[in-house]
PDB file of C-alpha atoms in Angstrom:
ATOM      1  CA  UNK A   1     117.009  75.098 103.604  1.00  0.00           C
ATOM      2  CA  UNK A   2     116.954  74.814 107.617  1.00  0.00           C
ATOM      3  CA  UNK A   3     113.509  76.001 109.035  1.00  0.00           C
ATOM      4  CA  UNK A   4     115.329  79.290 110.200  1.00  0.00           C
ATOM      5  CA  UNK A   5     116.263  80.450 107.251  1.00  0.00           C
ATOM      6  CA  UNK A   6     113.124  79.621 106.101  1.00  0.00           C
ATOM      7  CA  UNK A   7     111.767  81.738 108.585  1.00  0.00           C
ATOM      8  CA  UNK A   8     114.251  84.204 107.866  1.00  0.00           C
ATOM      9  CA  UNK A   9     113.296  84.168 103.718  1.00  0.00           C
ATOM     10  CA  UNK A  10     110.072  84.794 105.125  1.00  0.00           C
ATOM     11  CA  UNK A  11     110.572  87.991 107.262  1.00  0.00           C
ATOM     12  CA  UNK A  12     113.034  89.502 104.239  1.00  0.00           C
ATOM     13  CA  UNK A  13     109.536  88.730 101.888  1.00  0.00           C
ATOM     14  CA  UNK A  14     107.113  90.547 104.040  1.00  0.00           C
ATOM     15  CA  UNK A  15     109.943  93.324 104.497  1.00  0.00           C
ATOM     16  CA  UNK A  16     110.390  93.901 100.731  1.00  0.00           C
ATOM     17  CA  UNK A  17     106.884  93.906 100.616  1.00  0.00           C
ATOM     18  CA  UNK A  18     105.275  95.915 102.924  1.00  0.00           C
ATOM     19  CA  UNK A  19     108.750  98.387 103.582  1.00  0.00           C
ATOM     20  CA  UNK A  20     110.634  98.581 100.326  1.00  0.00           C
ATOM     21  CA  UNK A  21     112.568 101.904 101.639  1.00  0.00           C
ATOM     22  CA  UNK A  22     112.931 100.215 105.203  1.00  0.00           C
ATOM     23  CA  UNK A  23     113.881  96.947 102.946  1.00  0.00           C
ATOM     24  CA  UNK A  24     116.273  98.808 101.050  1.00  0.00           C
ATOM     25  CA  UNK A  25     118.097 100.425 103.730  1.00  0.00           C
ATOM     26  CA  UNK A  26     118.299  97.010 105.779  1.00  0.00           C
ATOM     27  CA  UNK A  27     120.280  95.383 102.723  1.00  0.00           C
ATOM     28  CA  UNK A  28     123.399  97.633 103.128  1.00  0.00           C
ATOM     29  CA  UNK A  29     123.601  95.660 106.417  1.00  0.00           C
ATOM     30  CA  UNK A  30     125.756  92.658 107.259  1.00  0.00           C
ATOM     31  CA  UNK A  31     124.098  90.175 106.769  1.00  0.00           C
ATOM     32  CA  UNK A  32     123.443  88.418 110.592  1.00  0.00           C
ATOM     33  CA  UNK A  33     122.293  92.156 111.511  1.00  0.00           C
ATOM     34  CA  UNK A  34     120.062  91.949 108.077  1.00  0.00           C
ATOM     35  CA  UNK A  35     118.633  88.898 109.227  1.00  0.00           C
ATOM     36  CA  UNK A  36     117.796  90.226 112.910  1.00  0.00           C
ATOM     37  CA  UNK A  37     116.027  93.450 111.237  1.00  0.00           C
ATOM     38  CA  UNK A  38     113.820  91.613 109.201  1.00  0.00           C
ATOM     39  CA  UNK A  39     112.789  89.195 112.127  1.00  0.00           C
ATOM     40  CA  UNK A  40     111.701  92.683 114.271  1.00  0.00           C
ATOM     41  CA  UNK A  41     109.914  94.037 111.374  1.00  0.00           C
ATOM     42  CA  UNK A  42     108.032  91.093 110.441  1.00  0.00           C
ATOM     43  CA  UNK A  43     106.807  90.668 113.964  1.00  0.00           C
ATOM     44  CA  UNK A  44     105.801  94.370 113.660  1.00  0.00           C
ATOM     45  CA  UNK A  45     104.178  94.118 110.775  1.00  0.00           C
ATOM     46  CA  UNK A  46     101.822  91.638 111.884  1.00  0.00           C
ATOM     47  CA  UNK A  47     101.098  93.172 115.224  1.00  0.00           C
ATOM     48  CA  UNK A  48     100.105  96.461 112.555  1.00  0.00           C
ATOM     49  CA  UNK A  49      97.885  94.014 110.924  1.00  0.00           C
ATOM     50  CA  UNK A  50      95.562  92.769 114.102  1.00  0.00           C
ATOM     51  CA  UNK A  51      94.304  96.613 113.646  1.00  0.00           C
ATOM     52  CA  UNK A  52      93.848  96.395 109.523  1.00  0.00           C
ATOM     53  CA  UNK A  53      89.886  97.245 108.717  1.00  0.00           C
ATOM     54  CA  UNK A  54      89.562  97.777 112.023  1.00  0.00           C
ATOM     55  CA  UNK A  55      85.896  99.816 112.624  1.00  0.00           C
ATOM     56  CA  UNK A  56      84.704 101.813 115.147  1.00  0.00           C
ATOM     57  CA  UNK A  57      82.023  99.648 116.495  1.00  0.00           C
ATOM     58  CA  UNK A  58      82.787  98.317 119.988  1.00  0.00           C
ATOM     59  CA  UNK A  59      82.844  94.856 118.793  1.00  0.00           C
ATOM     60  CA  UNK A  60      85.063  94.954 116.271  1.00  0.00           C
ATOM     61  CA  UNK A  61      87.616  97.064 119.136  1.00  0.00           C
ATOM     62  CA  UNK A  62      87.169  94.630 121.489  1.00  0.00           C
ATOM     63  CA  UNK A  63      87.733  91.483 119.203  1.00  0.00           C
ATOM     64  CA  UNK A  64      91.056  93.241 118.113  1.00  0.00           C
ATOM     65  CA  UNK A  65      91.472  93.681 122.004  1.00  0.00           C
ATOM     66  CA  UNK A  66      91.580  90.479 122.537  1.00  0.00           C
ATOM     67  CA  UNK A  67      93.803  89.528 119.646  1.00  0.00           C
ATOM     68  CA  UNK A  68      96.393  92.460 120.578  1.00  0.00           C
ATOM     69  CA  UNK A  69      96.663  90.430 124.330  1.00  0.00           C
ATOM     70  CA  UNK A  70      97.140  87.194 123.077  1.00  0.00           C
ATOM     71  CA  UNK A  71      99.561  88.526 120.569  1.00  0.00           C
ATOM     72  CA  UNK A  72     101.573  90.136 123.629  1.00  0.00           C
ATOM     73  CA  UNK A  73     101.059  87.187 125.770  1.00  0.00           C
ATOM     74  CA  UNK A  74     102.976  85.111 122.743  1.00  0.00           C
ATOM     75  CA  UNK A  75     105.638  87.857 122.669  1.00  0.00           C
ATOM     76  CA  UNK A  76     106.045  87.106 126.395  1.00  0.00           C
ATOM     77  CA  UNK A  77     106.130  83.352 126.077  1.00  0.00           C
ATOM     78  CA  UNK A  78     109.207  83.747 122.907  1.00  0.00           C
ATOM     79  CA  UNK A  79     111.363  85.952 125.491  1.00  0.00           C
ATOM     80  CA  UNK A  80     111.036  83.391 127.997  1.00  0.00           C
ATOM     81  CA  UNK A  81     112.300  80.462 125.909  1.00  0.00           C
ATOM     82  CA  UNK A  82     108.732  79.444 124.291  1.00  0.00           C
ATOM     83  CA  UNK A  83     108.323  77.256 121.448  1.00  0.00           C
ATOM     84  CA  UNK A  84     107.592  78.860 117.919  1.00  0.00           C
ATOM     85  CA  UNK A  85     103.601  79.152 117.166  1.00  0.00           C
ATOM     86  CA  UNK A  86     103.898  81.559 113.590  1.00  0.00           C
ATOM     87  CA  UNK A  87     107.013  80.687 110.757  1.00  0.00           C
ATOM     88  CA  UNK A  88     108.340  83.922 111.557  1.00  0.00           C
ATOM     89  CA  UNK A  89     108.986  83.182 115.000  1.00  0.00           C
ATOM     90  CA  UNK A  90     111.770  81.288 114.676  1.00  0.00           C
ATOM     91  CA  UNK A  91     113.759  84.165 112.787  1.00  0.00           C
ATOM     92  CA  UNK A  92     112.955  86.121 115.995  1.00  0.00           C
ATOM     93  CA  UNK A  93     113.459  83.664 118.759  1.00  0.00           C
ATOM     94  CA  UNK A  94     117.162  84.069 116.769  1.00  0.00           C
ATOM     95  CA  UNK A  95     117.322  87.691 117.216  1.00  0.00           C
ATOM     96  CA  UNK A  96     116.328  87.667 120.377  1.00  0.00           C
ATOM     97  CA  UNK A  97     119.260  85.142 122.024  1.00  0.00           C
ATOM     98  CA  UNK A  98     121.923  86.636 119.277  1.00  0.00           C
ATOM     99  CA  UNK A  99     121.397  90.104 120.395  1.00  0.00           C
ATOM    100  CA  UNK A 100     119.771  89.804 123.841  1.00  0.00           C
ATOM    101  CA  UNK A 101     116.926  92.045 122.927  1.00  0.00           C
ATOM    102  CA  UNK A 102     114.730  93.695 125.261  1.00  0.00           C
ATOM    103  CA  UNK A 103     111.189  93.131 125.680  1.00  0.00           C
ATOM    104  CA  UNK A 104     109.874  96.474 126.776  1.00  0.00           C
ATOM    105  CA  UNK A 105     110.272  98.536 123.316  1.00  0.00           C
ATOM    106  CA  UNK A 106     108.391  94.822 122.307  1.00  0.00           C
ATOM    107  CA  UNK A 107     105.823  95.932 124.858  1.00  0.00           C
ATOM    108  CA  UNK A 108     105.329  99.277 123.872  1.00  0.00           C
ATOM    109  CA  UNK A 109     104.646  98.615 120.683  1.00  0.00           C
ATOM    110  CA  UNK A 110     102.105  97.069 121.830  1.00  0.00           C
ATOM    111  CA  UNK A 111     100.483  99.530 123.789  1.00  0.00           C
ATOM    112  CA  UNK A 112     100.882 102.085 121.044  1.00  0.00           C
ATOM    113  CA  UNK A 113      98.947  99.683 118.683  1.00  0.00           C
ATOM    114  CA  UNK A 114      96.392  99.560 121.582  1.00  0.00           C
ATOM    115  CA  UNK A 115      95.985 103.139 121.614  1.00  0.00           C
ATOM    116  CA  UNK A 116      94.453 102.977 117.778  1.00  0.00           C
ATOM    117  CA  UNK A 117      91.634 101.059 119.663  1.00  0.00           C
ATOM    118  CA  UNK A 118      90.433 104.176 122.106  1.00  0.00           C
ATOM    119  CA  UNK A 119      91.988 107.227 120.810  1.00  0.00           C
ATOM    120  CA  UNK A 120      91.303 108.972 116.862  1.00  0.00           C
ATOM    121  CA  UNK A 121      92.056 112.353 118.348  1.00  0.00           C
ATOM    122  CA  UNK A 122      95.329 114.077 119.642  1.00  0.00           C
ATOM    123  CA  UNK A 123      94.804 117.116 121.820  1.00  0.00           C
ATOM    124  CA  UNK A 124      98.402 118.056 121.816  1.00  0.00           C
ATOM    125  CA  UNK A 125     101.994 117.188 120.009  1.00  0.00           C
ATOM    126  CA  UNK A 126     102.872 115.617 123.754  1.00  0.00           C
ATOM    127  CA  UNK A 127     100.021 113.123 123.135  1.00  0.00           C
ATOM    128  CA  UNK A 128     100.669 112.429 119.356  1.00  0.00           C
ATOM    129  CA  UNK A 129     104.524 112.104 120.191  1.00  0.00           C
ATOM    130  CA  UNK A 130     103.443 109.708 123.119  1.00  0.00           C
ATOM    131  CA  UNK A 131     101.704 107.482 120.157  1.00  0.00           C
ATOM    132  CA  UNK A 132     104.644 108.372 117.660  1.00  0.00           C
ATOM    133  CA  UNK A 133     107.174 107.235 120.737  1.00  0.00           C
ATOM    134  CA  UNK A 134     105.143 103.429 121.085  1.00  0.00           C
ATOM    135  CA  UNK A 135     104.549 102.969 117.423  1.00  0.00           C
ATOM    136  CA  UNK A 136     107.862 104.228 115.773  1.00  0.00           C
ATOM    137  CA  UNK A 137     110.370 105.538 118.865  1.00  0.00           C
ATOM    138  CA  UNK A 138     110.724 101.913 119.840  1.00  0.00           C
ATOM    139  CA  UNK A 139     111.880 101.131 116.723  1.00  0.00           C
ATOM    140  CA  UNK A 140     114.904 102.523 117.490  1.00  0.00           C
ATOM    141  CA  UNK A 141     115.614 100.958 120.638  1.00  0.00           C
ATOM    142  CA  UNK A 142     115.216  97.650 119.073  1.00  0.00           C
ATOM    143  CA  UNK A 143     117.115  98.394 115.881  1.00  0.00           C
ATOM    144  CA  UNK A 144     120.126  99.968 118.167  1.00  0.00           C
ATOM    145  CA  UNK A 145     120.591  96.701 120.166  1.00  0.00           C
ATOM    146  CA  UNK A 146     121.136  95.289 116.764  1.00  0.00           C
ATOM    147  CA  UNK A 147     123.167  98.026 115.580  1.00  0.00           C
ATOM    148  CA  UNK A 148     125.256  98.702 118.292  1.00  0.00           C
ATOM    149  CA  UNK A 149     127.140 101.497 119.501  1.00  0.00           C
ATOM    150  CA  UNK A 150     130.641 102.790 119.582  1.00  0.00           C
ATOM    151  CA  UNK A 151     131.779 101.764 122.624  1.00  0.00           C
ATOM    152  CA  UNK A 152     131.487 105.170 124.728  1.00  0.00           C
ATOM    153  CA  UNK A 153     128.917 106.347 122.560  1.00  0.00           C
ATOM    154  CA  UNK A 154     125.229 106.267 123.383  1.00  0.00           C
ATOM    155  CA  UNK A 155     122.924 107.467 120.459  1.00  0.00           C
ATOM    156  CA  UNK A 156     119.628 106.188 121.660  1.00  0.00           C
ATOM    157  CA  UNK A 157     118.040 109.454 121.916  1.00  0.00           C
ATOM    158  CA  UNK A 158     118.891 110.272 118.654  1.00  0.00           C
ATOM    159  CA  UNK A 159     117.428 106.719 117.120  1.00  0.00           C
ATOM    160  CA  UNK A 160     114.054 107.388 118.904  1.00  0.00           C
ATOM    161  CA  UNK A 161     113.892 110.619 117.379  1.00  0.00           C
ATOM    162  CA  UNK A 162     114.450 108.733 113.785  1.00  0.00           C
ATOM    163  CA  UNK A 163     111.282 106.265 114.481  1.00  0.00           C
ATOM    164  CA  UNK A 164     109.349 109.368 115.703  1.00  0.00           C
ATOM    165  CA  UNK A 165     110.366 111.357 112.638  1.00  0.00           C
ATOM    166  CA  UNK A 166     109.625 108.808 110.342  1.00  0.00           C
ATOM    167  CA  UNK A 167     105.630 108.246 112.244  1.00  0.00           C
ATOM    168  CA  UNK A 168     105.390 111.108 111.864  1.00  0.00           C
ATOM    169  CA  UNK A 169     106.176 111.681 107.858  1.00  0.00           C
ATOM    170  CA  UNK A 170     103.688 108.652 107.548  1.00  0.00           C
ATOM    171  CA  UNK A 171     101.169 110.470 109.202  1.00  0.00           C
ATOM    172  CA  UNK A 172     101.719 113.640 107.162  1.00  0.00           C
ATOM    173  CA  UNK A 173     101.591 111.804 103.969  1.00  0.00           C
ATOM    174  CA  UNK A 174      98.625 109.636 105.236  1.00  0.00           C
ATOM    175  CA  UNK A 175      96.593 112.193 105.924  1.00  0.00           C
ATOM    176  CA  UNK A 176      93.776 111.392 103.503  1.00  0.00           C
ATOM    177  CA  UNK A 177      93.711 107.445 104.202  1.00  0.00           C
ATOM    178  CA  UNK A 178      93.497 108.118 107.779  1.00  0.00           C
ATOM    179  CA  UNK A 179      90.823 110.719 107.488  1.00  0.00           C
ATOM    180  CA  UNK A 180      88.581 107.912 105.030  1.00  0.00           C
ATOM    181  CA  UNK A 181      88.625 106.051 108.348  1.00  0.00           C
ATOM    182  CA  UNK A 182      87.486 108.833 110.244  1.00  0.00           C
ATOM    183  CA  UNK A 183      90.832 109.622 111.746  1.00  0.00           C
ATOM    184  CA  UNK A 184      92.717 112.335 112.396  1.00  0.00           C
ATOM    185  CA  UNK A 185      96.140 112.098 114.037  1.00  0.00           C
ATOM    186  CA  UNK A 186      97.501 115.550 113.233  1.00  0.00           C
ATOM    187  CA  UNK A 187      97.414 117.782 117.075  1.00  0.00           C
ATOM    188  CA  UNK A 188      93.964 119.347 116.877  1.00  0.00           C
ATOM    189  CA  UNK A 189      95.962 122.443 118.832  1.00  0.00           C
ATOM    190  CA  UNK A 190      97.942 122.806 115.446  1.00  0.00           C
ATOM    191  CA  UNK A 191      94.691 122.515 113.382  1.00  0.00           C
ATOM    192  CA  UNK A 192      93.303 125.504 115.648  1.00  0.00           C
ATOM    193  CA  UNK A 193      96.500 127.271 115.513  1.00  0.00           C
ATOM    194  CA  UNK A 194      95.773 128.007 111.660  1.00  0.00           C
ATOM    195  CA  UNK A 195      92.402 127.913 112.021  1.00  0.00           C
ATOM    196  CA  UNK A 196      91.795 125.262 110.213  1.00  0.00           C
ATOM    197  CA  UNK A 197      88.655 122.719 111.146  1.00  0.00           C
ATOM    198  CA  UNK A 198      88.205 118.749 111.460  1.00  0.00           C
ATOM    199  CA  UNK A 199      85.617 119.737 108.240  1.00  0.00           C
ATOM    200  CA  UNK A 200      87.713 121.293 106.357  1.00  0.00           C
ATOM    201  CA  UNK A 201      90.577 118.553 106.895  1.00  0.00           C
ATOM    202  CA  UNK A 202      87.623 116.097 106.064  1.00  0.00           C
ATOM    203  CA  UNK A 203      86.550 118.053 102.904  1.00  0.00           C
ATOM    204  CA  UNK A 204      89.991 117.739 101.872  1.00  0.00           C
ATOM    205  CA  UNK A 205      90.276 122.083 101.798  1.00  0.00           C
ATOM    206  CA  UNK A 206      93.577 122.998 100.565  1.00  0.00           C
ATOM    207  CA  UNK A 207      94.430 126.642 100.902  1.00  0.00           C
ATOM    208  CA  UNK A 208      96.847 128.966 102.520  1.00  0.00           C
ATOM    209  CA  UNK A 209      95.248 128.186 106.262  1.00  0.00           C
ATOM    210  CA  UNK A 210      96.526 124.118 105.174  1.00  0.00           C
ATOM    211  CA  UNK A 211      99.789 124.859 103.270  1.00  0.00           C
ATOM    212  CA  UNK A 212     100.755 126.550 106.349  1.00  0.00           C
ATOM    213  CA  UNK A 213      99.278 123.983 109.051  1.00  0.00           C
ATOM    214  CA  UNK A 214     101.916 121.436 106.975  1.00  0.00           C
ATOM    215  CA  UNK A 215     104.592 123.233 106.657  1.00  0.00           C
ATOM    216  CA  UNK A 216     104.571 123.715 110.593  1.00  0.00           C
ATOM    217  CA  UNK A 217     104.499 119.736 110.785  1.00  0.00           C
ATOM    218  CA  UNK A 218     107.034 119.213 107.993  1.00  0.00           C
ATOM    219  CA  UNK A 219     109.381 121.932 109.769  1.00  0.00           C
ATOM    220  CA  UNK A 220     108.804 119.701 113.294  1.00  0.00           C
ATOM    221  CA  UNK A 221     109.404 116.426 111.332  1.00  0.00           C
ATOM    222  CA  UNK A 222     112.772 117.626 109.693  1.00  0.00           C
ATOM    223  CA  UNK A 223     114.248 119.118 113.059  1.00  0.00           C
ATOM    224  CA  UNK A 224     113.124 114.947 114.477  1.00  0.00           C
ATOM    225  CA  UNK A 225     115.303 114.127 111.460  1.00  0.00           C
ATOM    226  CA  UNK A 226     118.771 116.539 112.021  1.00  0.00           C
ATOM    227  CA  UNK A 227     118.341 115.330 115.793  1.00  0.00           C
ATOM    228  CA  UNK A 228     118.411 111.721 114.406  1.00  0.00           C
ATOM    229  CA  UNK A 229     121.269 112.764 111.931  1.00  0.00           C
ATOM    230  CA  UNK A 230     123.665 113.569 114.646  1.00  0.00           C
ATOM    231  CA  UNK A 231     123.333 109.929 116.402  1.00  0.00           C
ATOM    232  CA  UNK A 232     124.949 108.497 113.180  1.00  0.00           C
ATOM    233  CA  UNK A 233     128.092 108.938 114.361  1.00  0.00           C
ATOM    234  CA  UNK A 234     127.808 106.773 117.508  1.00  0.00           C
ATOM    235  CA  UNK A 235     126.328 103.621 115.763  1.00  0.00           C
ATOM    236  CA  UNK A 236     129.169 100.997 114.893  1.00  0.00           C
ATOM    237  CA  UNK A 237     130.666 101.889 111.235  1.00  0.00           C
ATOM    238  CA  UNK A 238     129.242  98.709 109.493  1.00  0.00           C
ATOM    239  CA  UNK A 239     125.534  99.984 110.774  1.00  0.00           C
ATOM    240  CA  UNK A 240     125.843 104.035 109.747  1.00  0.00           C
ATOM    241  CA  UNK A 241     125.447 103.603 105.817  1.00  0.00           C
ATOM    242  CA  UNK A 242     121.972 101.666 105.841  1.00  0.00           C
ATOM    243  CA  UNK A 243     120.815 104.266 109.029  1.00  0.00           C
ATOM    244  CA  UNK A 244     121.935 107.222 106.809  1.00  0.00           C
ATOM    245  CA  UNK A 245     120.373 105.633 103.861  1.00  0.00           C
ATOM    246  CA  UNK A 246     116.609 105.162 105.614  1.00  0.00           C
ATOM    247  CA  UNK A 247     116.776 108.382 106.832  1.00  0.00           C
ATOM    248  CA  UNK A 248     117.596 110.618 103.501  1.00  0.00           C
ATOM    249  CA  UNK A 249     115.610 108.320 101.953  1.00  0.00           C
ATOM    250  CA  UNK A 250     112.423 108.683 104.300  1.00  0.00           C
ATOM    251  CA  UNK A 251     113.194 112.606 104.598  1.00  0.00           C
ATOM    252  CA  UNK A 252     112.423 113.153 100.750  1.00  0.00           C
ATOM    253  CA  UNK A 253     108.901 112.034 101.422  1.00  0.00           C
ATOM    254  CA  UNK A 254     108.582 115.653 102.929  1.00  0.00           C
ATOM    255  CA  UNK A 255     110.149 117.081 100.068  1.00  0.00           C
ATOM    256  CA  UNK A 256     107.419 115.094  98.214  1.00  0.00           C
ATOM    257  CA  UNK A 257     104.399 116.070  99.715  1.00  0.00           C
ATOM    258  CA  UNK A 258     105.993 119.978  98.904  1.00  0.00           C
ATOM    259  CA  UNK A 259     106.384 119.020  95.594  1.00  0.00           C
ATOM    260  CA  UNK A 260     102.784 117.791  95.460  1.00  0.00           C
ATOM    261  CA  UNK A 261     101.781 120.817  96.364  1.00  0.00           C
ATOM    262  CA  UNK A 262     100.652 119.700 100.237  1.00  0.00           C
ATOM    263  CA  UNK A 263      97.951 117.300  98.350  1.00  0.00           C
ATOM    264  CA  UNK A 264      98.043 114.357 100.714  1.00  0.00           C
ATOM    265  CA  UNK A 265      94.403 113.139 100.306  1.00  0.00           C
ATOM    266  CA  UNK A 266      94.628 111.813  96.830  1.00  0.00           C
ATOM    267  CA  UNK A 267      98.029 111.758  96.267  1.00  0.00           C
ATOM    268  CA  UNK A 268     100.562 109.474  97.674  1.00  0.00           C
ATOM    269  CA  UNK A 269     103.675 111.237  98.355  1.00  0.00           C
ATOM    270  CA  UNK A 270     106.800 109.214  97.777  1.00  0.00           C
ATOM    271  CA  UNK A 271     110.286 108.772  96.718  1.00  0.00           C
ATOM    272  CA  UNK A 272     111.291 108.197  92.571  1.00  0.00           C
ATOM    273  CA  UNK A 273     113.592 104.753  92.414  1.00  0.00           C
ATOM    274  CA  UNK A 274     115.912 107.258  90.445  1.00  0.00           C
ATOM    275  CA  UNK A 275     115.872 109.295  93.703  1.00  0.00           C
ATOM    276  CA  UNK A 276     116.630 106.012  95.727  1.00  0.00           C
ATOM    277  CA  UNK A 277     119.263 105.219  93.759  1.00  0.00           C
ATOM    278  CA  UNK A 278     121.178 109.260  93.833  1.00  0.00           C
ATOM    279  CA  UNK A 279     121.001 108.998  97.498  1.00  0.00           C
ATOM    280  CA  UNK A 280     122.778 105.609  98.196  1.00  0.00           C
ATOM    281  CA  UNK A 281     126.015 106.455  96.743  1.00  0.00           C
ATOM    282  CA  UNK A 282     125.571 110.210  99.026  1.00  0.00           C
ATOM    283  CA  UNK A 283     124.394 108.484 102.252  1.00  0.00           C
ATOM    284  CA  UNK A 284     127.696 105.748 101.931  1.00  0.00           C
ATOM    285  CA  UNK A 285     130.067 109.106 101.449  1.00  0.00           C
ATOM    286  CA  UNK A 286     129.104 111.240 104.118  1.00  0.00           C
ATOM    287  CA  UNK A 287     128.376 108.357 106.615  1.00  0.00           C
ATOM    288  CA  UNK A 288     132.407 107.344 105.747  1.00  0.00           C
ATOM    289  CA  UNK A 289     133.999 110.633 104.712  1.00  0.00           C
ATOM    290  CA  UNK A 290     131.697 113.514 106.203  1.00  0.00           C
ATOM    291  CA  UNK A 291     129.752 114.834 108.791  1.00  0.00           C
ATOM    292  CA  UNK A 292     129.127 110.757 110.406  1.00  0.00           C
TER     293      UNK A 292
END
C-alpha cells in the first residue's frame, strides 16, 4: 500500500469512527470524491479535538490557543505546497491539488473552533448562526468543491444551510453534554422568549415552558434543512444520493429527540440502523426520480 492510501485508510478509519452517519453517506460516493471527503473530515476532526477537555481556566484556553495557531499555521504551509507533518496530511495535500480547494472555509473553521475558547453564551440566533456558519456552514463550501455543480447551477447557499442545519441538530441533541461543561449554546433570547432560565436548563427542567423552547429550535432547524433540500438538484448527479442520504438521515435526529420526549440531557437522541437502512433506498429514488 502507497503512503497515500495509507493516509487515505486512515482518514476513512477516523470517519467511520467518529461520523458513522457522515461515514455512511460519504460511501454512496465515487470513490476519488470518497477519498477527498474523508481527507476534509479527518483534518476537521482533529482541529475539533485541540478543544476536547478543554476547561475554563485561562491556562488551559490559552494552551489550546496556541495549539489552534500552529494548527492553522500548518494548514497554511499544506496549501502552499508544504511537506506532510501528520499521516493524514498526505490524503489532504491530495484533495487539495485534485480539487483546487480553497483555504478560507479551512480558515474559518478555524476561527469558529476559536470562538469555543471566549464565548459559552449566544445572545442572539445571528451570533449562534455566526458560530454554526464557521463550525458547520463551511462544511459545505468545502464538500461542494468536491461535489461539484451542474454547470449553470450554483447551490452553495443551500449547502451552507445543510452544515448549519446539521450544528445545529448537534447542538439540540447535545444539550445536556454541553451544559455538564457549563455551556450553553442555545440563543439565551429564545430561552427568555419561553421564559425559561440558564437554572432551569442546568437542572435539566423539562416542562411545557422547554417542550416549547425546542420545538421553536427544531421548527428553525427543519426549515435550515428544506432550504438545503432544494440545492440537491444543482449538485452533479453522481454527488445528490449520498447529500440526500446525510441529510434525511441527520433530519431524523429531530424526529428523535420528539420521540424522546425533548429529553436531551440523559438521553442521546439518534437514528435506529433499521432507520438508516429504510432511508437509503428513499434518498437514491427521489434524488433520481423525484423532487432532485
Amino acid at each position: 500500500m502507497s503512503p497515500l492510501d495509507q493516509s487515505i485508510a486512515l482518514c476513512r478509519q477516523i470517519t467511520a469512527k467518529h461520523a458513522k452517519t457522515f461515514y455512511l453517506g460519504s460511501l454512496l460516493l465515487p470513490r476519488p470524491k470518497r477519498h477527498a471527503i474523508w481527507a476534509i473530515y479527518a483534518w476537521l476532526r482533529q482541529t475539533d479535538e485541540l478543544l476536547d477537555g478543554l476547561e475554563a481556566s485561562n491556562t488551559q484556553v490559552e494552551i489550546t490557543r496556541s495549539k489552534l495557531e500552529h494548527w492553522g499555521s500548518h494548514l497554511e504551509a499544506l496549501f502552499q505546497g508544504g511537506e506532510p507533518q501528520v499521516p493524514t496530511d498526505l490524503a489532504l495535500i491530495n484533495a487539495i491539488q485534485t480539487y483546487q480547494l480553497s483555504i478560507q472555509p479551512f480558515r474559518n473553521m478555524l476561527l469558529g473552533q476559536s470562538m469555543d475558547l471566549d464565548t459559552q453564551r449566544y445572545a442572539t440566533w445571528e451570533d449562534l448562526r455566526l458560530y454554526c456558519y464557521r463550525v458547520a456552514g463551511v462544511v459545505g463550501l468545502m464538500s461542494s468543491e468536491i461535489m461539484g455543480f451542474v454547470p449553470g447551477l450554483d447551490g452553495t447557499e443551500e449547502a451552507v444551510a445543510l452544515g448549519i442545519a446539521m450544528q445545529l441538530t448537534n447542538i439540540l441533541r447535545d444539550v445536556g453534554e454541553d451544559a455538564r461543561r457549563g455551556r450553553i449554546y442555545l440563543p439565551l433570547e429564545d430561552l427568555r422568549r419561553f421564559n425559561y432560565s440558564e437554572r432551569d436548563l442546568f437542572n435539566y427542567v423539562i416542562d411545557e415552558r422547554w417542550i416549547a423552547l425546542m420545538d421553536y429550535e427544531i421548527k428553525r432547524a427543519r426549515q435550515l434543512y428544506a432550504q438545503a433540500e432544494q440545492g440537491i438538484r444543482t449538485l452533479q448527479p453522481d454527488s445528490r444520493w449520498p447529500v440526500a442520504a446525510s441529510l434525511m438521515l441527520y433530519r431524523q435526529i429531530l424526529n428523535a429527540i420528539e420521540r424522546n420526549h425533548y429529553q436531551v440531557f440523559r438521553t442521546r437522541a439518534y437514528v435506529s440502523t433499521l432507520s438508516k437502512a429504510l432511508a437509503l433506498p428513499v434518498a437514491w429514488w427521489r434524488s433520481n426520480y423525484y423532487g432532485y
